[in-house]
CSV table of C-alpha atoms and ligand atoms in Angstrom, one decimal:
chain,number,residue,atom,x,y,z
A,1,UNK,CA,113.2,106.9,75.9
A,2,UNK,CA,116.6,108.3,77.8
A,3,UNK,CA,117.8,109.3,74.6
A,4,UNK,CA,114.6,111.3,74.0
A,5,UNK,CA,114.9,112.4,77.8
A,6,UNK,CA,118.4,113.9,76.7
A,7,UNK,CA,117.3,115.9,73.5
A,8,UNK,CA,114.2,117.5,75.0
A,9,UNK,CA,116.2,118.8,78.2
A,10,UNK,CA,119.7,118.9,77.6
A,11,UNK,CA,120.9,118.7,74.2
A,12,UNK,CA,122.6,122.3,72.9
A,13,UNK,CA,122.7,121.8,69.3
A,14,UNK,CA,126.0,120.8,68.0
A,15,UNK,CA,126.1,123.8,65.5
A,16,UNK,CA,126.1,126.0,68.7
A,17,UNK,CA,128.7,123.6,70.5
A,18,UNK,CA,130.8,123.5,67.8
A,19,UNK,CA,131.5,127.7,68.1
A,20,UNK,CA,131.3,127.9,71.9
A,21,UNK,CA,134.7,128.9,73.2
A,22,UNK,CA,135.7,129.8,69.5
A,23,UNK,CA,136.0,126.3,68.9
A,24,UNK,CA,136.8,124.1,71.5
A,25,UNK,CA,134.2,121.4,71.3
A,26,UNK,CA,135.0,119.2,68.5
A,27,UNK,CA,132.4,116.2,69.4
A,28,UNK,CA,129.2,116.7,72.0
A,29,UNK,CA,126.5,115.1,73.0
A,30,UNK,CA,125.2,112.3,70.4
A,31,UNK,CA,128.7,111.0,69.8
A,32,UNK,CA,130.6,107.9,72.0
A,33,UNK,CA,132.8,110.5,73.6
A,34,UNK,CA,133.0,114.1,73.6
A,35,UNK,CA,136.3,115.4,72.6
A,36,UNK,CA,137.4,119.1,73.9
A,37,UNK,CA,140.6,120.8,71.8
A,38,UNK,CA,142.7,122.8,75.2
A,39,UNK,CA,144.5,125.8,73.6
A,40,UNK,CA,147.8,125.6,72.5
A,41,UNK,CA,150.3,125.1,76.0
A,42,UNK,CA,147.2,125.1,77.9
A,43,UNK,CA,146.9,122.7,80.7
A,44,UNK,CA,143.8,121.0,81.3
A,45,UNK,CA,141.8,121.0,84.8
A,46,UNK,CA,138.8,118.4,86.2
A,47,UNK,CA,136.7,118.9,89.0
A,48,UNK,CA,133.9,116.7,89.9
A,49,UNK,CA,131.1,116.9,92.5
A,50,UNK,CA,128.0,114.7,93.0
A,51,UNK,CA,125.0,116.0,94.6
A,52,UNK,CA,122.1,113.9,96.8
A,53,UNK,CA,118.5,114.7,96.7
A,54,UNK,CA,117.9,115.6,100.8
A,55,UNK,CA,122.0,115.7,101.6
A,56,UNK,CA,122.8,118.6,99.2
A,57,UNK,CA,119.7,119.9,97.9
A,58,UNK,CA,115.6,119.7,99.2
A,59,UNK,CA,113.5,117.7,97.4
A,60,UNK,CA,111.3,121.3,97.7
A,61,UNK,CA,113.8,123.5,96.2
A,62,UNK,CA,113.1,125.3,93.0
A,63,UNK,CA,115.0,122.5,90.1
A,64,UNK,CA,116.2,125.4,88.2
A,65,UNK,CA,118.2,127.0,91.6
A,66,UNK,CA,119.5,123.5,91.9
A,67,UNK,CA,120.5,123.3,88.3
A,68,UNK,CA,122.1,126.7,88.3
A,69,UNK,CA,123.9,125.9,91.6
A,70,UNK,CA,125.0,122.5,91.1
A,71,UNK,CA,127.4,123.9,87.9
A,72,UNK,CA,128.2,126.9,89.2
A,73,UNK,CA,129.6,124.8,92.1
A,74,UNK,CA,131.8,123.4,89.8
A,75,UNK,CA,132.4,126.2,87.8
A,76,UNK,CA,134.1,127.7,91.2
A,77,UNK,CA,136.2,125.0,91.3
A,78,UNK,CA,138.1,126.1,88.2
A,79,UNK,CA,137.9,129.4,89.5
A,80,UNK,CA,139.5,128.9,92.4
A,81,UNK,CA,142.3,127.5,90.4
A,82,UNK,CA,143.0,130.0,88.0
A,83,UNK,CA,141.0,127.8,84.6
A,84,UNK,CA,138.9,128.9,82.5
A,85,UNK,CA,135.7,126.4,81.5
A,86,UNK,CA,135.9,123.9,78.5
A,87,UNK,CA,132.8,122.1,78.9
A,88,UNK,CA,131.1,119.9,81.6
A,89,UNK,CA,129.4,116.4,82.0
A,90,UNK,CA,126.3,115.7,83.7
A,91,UNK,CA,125.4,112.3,85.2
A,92,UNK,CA,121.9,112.0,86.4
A,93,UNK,CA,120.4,108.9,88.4
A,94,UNK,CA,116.6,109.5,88.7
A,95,UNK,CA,114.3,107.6,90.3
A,96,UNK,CA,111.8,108.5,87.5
A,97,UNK,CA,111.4,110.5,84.7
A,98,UNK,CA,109.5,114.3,86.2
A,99,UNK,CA,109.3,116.6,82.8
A,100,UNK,CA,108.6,119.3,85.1
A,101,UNK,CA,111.2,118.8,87.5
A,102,UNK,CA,114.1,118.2,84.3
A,103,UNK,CA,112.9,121.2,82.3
A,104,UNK,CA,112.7,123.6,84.7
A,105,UNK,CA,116.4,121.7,86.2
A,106,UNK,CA,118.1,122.0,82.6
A,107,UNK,CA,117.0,125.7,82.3
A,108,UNK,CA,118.9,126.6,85.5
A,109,UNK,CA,121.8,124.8,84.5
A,110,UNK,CA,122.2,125.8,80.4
A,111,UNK,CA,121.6,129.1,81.8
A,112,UNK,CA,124.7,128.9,84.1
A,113,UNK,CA,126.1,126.9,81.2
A,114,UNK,CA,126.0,129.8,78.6
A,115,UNK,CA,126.6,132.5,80.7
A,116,UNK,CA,130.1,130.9,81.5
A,117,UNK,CA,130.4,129.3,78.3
A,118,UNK,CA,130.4,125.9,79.7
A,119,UNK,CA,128.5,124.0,77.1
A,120,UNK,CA,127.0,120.4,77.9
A,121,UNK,CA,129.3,118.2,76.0
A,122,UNK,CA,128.1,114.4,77.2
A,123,UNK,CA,126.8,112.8,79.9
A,124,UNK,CA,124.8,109.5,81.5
A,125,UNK,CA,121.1,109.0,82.0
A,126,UNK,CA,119.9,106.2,84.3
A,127,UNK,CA,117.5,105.1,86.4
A,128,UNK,CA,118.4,105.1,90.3
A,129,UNK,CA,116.3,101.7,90.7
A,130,UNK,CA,114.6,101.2,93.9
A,131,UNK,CA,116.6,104.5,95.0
A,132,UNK,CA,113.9,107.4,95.5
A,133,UNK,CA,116.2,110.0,95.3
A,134,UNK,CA,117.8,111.7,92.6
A,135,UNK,CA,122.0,112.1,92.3
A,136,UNK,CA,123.3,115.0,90.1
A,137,UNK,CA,126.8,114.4,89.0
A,138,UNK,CA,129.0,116.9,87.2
A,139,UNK,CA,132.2,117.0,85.7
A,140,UNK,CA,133.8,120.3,84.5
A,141,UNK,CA,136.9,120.8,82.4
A,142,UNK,CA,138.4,123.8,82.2
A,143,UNK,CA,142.1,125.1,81.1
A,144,UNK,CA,144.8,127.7,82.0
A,145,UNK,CA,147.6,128.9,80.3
A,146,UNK,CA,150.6,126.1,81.1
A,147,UNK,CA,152.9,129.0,83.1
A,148,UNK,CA,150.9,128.8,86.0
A,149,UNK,CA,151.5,126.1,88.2
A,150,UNK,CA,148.3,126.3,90.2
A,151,UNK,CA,147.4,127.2,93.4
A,152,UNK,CA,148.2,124.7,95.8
A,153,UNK,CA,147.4,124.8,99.3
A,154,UNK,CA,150.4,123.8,100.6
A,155,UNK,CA,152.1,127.0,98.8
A,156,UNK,CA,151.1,129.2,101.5
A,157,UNK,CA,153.8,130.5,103.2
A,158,UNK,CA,154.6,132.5,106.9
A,159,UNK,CA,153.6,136.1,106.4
A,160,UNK,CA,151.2,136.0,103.7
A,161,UNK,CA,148.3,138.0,104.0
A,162,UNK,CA,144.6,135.9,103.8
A,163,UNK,CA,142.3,137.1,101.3
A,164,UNK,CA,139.1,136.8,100.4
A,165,UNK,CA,136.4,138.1,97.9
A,166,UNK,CA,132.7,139.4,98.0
A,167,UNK,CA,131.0,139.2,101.4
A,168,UNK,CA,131.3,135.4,102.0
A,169,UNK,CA,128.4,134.3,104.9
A,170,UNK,CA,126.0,135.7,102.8
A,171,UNK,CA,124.5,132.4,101.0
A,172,UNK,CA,124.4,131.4,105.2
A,173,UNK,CA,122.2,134.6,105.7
A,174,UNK,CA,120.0,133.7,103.0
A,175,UNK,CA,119.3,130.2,104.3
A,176,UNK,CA,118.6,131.8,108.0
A,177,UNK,CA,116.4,134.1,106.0
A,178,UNK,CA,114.7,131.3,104.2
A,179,UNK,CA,113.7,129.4,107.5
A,180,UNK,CA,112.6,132.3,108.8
A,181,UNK,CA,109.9,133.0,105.6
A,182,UNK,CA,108.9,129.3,106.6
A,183,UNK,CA,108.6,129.7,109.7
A,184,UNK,CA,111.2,126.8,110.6
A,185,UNK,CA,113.9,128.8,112.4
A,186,UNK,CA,114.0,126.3,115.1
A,187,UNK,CA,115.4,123.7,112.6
A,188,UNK,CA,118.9,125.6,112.5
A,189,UNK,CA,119.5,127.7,115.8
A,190,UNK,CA,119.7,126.5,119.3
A,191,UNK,CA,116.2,126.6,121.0
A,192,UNK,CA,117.9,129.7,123.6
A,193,UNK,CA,119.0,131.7,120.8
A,194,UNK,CA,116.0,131.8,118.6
A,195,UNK,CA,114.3,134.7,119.8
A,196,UNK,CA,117.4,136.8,119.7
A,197,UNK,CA,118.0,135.6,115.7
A,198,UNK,CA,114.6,136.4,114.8
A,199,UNK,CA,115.3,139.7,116.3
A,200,UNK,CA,118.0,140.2,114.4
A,201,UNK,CA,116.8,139.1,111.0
A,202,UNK,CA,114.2,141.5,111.7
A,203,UNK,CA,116.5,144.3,111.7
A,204,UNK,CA,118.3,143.7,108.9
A,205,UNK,CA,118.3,146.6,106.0
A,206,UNK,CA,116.0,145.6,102.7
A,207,UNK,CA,119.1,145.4,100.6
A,208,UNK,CA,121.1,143.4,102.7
A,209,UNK,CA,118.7,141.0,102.7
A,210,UNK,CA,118.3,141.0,99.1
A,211,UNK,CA,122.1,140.3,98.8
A,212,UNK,CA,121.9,137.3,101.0
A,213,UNK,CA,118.7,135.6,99.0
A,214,UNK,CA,120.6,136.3,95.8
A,215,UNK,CA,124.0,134.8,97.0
A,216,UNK,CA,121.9,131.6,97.9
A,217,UNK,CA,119.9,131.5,95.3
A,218,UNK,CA,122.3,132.5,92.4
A,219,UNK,CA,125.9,132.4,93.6
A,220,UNK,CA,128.1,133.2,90.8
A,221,UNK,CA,131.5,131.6,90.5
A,222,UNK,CA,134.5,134.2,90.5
A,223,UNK,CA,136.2,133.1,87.0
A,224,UNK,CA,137.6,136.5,85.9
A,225,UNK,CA,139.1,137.2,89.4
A,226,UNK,CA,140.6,133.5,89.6
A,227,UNK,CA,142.4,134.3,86.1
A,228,UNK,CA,143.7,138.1,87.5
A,229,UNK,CA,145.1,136.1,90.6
A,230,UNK,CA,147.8,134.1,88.5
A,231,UNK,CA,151.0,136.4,89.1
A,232,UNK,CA,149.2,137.4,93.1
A,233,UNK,CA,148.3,134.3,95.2
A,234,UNK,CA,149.8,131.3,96.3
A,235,UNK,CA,147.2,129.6,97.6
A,236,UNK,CA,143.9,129.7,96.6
A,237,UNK,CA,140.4,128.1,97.3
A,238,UNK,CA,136.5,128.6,97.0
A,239,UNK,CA,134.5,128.9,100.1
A,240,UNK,CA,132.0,126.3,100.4
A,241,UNK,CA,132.1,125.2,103.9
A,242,UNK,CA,132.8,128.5,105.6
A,243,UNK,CA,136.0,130.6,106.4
A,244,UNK,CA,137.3,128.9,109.4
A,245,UNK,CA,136.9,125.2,107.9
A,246,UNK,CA,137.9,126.1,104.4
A,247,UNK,CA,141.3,128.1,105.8
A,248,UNK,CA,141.9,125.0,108.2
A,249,UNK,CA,142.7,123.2,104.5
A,250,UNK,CA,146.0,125.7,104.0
A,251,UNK,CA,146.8,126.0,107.3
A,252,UNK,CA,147.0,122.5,107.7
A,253,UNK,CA,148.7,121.7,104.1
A,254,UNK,CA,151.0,124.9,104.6
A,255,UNK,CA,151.6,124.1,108.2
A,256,UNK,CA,151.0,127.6,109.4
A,257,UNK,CA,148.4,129.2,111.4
A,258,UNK,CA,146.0,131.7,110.1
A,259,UNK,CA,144.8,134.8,112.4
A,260,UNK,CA,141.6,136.4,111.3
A,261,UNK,CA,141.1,140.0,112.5
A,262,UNK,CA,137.3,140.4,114.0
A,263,UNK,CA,137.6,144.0,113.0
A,264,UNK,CA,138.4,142.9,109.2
A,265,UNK,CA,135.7,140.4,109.4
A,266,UNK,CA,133.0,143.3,110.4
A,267,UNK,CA,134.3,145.4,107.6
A,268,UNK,CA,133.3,142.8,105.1
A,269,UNK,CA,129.6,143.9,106.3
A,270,UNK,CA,129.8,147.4,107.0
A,271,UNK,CA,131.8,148.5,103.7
A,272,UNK,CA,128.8,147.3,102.2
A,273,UNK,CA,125.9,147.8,104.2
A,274,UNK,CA,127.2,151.1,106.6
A,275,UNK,CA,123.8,151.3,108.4
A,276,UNK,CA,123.9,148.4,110.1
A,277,UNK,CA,126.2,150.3,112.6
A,278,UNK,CA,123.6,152.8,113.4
A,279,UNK,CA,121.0,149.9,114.8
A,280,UNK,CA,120.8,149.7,118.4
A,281,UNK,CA,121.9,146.3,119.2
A,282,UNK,CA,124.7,146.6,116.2
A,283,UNK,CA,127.2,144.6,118.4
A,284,UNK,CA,125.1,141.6,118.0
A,285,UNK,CA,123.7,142.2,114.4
A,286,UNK,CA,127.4,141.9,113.7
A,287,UNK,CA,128.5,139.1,115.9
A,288,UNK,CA,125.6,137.2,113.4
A,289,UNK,CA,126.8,138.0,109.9
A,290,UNK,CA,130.3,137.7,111.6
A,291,UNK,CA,129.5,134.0,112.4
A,292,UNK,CA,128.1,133.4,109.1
A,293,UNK,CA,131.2,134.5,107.4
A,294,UNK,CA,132.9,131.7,109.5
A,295,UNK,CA,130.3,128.8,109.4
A,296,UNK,CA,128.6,129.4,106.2
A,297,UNK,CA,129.7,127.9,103.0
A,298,UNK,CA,127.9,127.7,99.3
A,299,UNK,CA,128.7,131.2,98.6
A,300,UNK,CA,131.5,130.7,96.1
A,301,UNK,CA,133.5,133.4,97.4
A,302,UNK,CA,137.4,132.9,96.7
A,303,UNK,CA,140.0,133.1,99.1
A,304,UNK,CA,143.4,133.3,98.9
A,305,UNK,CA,147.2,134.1,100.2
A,306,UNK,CA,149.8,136.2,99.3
A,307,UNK,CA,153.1,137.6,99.8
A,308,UNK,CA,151.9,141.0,102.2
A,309,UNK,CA,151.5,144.2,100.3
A,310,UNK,CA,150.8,142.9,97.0
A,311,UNK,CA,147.2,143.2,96.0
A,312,UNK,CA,146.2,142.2,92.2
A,313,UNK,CA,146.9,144.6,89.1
A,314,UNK,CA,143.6,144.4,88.2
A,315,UNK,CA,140.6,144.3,90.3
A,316,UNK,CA,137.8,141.7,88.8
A,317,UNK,CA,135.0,144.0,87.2
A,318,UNK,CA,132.8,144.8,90.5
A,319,UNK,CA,133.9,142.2,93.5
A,320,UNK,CA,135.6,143.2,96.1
A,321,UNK,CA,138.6,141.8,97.4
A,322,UNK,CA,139.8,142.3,101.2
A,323,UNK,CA,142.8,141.5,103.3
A,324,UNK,CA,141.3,139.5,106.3
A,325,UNK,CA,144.3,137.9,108.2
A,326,UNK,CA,147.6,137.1,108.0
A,327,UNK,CA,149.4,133.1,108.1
A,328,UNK,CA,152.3,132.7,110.8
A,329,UNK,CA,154.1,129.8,112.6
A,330,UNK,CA,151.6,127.6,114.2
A,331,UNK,CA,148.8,125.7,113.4
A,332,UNK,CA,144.9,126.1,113.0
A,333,UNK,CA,142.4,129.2,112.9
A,334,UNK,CA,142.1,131.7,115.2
A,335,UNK,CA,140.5,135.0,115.2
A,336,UNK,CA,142.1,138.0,117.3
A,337,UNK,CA,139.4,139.9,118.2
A,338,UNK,CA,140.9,143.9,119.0
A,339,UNK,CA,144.0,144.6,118.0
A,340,UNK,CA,147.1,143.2,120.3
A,341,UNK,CA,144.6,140.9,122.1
A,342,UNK,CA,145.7,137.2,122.2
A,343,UNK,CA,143.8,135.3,119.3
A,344,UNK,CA,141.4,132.3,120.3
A,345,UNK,CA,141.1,129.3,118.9
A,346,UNK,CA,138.2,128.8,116.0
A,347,UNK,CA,137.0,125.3,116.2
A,348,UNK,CA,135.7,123.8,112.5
A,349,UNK,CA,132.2,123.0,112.4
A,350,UNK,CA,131.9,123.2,109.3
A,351,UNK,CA,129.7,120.6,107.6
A,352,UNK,CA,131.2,117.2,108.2
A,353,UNK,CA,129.2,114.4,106.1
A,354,UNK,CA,130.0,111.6,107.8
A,355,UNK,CA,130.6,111.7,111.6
A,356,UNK,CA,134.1,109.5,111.0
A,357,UNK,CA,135.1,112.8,109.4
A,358,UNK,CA,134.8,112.3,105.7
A,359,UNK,CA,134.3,116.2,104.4
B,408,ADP,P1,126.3,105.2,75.6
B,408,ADP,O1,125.5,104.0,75.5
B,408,ADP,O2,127.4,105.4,74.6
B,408,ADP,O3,126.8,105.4,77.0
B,408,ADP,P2,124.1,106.9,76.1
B,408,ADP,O4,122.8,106.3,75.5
B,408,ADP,O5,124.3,106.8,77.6
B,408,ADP,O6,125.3,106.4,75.3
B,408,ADP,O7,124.1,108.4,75.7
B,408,ADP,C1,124.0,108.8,74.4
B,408,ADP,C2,124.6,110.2,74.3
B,408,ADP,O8,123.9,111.1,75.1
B,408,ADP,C3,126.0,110.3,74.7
B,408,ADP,O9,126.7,111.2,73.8
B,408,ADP,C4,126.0,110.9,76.0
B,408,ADP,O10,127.2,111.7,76.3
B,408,ADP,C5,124.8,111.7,76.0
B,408,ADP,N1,124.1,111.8,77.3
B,408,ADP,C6,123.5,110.9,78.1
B,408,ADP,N2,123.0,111.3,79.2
B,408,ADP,C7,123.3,112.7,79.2
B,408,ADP,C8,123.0,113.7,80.1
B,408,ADP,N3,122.4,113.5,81.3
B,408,ADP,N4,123.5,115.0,79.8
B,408,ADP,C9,124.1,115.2,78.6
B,408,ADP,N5,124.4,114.2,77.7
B,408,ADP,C10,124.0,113.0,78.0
B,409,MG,MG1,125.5,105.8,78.9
């Protein structure tokens, strides 16, 4: 039956394996092991993530968002070191066997899978026993040419500039939207600041919120602009847990202090969307998207150090890139809020799995 299970959902035929990134896919799914072929002085890079049923996804959400997110995820991983994808691995623990939910799951994720040519090389099928809830596991492999080293996060150094791509907060937005369409705001704002939210949702432009549904819904991993960032950063990372708790990782590592400037923050919005300026209670309508830049992760974005004035060669075909902050001596986050003011402190609350502090 699991073996069945596997060919009616996720097996790519080998034919089509075997010619996906112009060859390197030797043995797929079917086979004892899958066996990959890096490029000559290529250097090969794993990422793994598992995802819970009511921990990282609903139990209502749409399968084929989850399957689409849950390698792109990992996808962004590779960006965010400079690889490129090989091909990925997909462990699934279910409690029992939905067609409906797996069909419409796989064609989210082969979707994702062939637009970044990530084929499905192998994987493990079982049954999650007297568990109700289904675990997603994935394993990606990518590669990158062996003369870069990486980005670490301890490469960071005094001085650099803090980068970052897109309009990261977004995929936050789109959730706040989303509880909003479901009337369940109260579930994610403080009972004295829902009225205000809603008010502000409200006044958001059309295409804004278009933006934000699409960056929740179908984040796409930033591959080409991790590749153009080889000779550029020093350290690099994808945003999945929001700017202030994902930059507390190279502060810390680099032990430096990054200062974000409010007024670079804003930009990120206003570049974009220049109208939102022109609404009456702008001040707060920013403050908002401002907040979900810091606190918001899942969007994918990249972001990234580098020595001050350098910008990449090439800019990644359509995402913006923009200088946020800068590191210095110090330690931890902090935003500076008009120019010359003192910074304040940012304080991480990001999403913490475990209250012991586990992330
Ligand atoms: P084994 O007994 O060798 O572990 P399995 O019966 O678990 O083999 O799997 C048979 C083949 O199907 C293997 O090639 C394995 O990689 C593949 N496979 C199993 N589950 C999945 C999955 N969820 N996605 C992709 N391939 C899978
Ligand atoms: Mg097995």
């Amino acid at each position: 039956m699991e073996f069945d299970l596997i060919h009616r959902h996720f097996a790519t035929p080998f034919s089509a394996l075997a010619h996906a990134n112009g060859g390197t896919v030797i043995a797929g799914i079917g086979d004892d092991c899958a066996a990959l072929r890096p490029a000559a002085n290529h250097v090969l890079y794993v990422s793994t993530d598992t995802l819970v049923e009511s921990v990282h996804f609903f139990t209502t959400d749409v399968p084929a968002v989850v399957g689409w997110k849950s390698l792109v995820s990992n996808l962004s991983d590779l960006a965010a070191s400079g690889a490129n994808p090989l091909g990925f691995t997909l462990n699934l623990s279910l409690p029992h066997v939905e067609e409906a939910w797996l069909a419409s799951f796989s064609s989210g994720l082969l979707e994702a899978a062939a637009q970044y040519n990530c084929p499905l090389v192998g994987g493990d099928t079982t049954s999650a026993g007297t568990n109700l809830l289904k675990t997603i596991s994935i394993t990606v492999f990518g590669q990158a040419v062996g003369t870069h080293t990486g980005f670490h996060r301890s490469l960071a150094r005094a001085d650099d500039e803090v980068w970052v791509s897109g309009t990261p907060g977004l995929a936050r937005l789109g959730l706040l939207l989303e509880y909003q369409c479901r009337g369940q705001l109260d579930r994610c704002c403080e009972p004295s600041s829902l009225q205000r939210v809603e008010a502000l949702l409200g006044a958001l432009p059309e295409a804004l919120k278009n933006s934000a549904f699409q960056a929740l819904q179908r984040p796409l991993p930033r591959l080409e602009l991790g590749q153009r960032l080889h000779s550029v950063a020093r350290a690099c990372l994808d945003l999945s847990d929001g700017l202030s708790g994902d930059l507390l990782h190279i502060t810390k590592a680099s032990n430096l202090r990054a200062v974000l400037s409010l007024t670079a923050l804003q930009a990120l919005w206003l570049r974009k969307w220049p109208e939102l300026s022109e609404h009456i209670d702008a001040d707060s309508l920013l403050e908002t998207l401002v907040f979900t830049t810091l606190e918001g992760g899942d969007d994918f974005e990249l972001c990234w150090t580098c020595p001050s004035g350098q910008r990449p060669a090439k800019v990644a075909a359509g995402v913006a890139q923009s200088c946020v902050g800068k590191l210095e001596a110090g330690e931890g986050v902090w935003l500076m809020q008009h120019q010359d003011s003192e910074p304040i402190r940012l304080e991480s609350r990001s999403y913490v799995h475990f209250s012991q502090g586990l992330t």
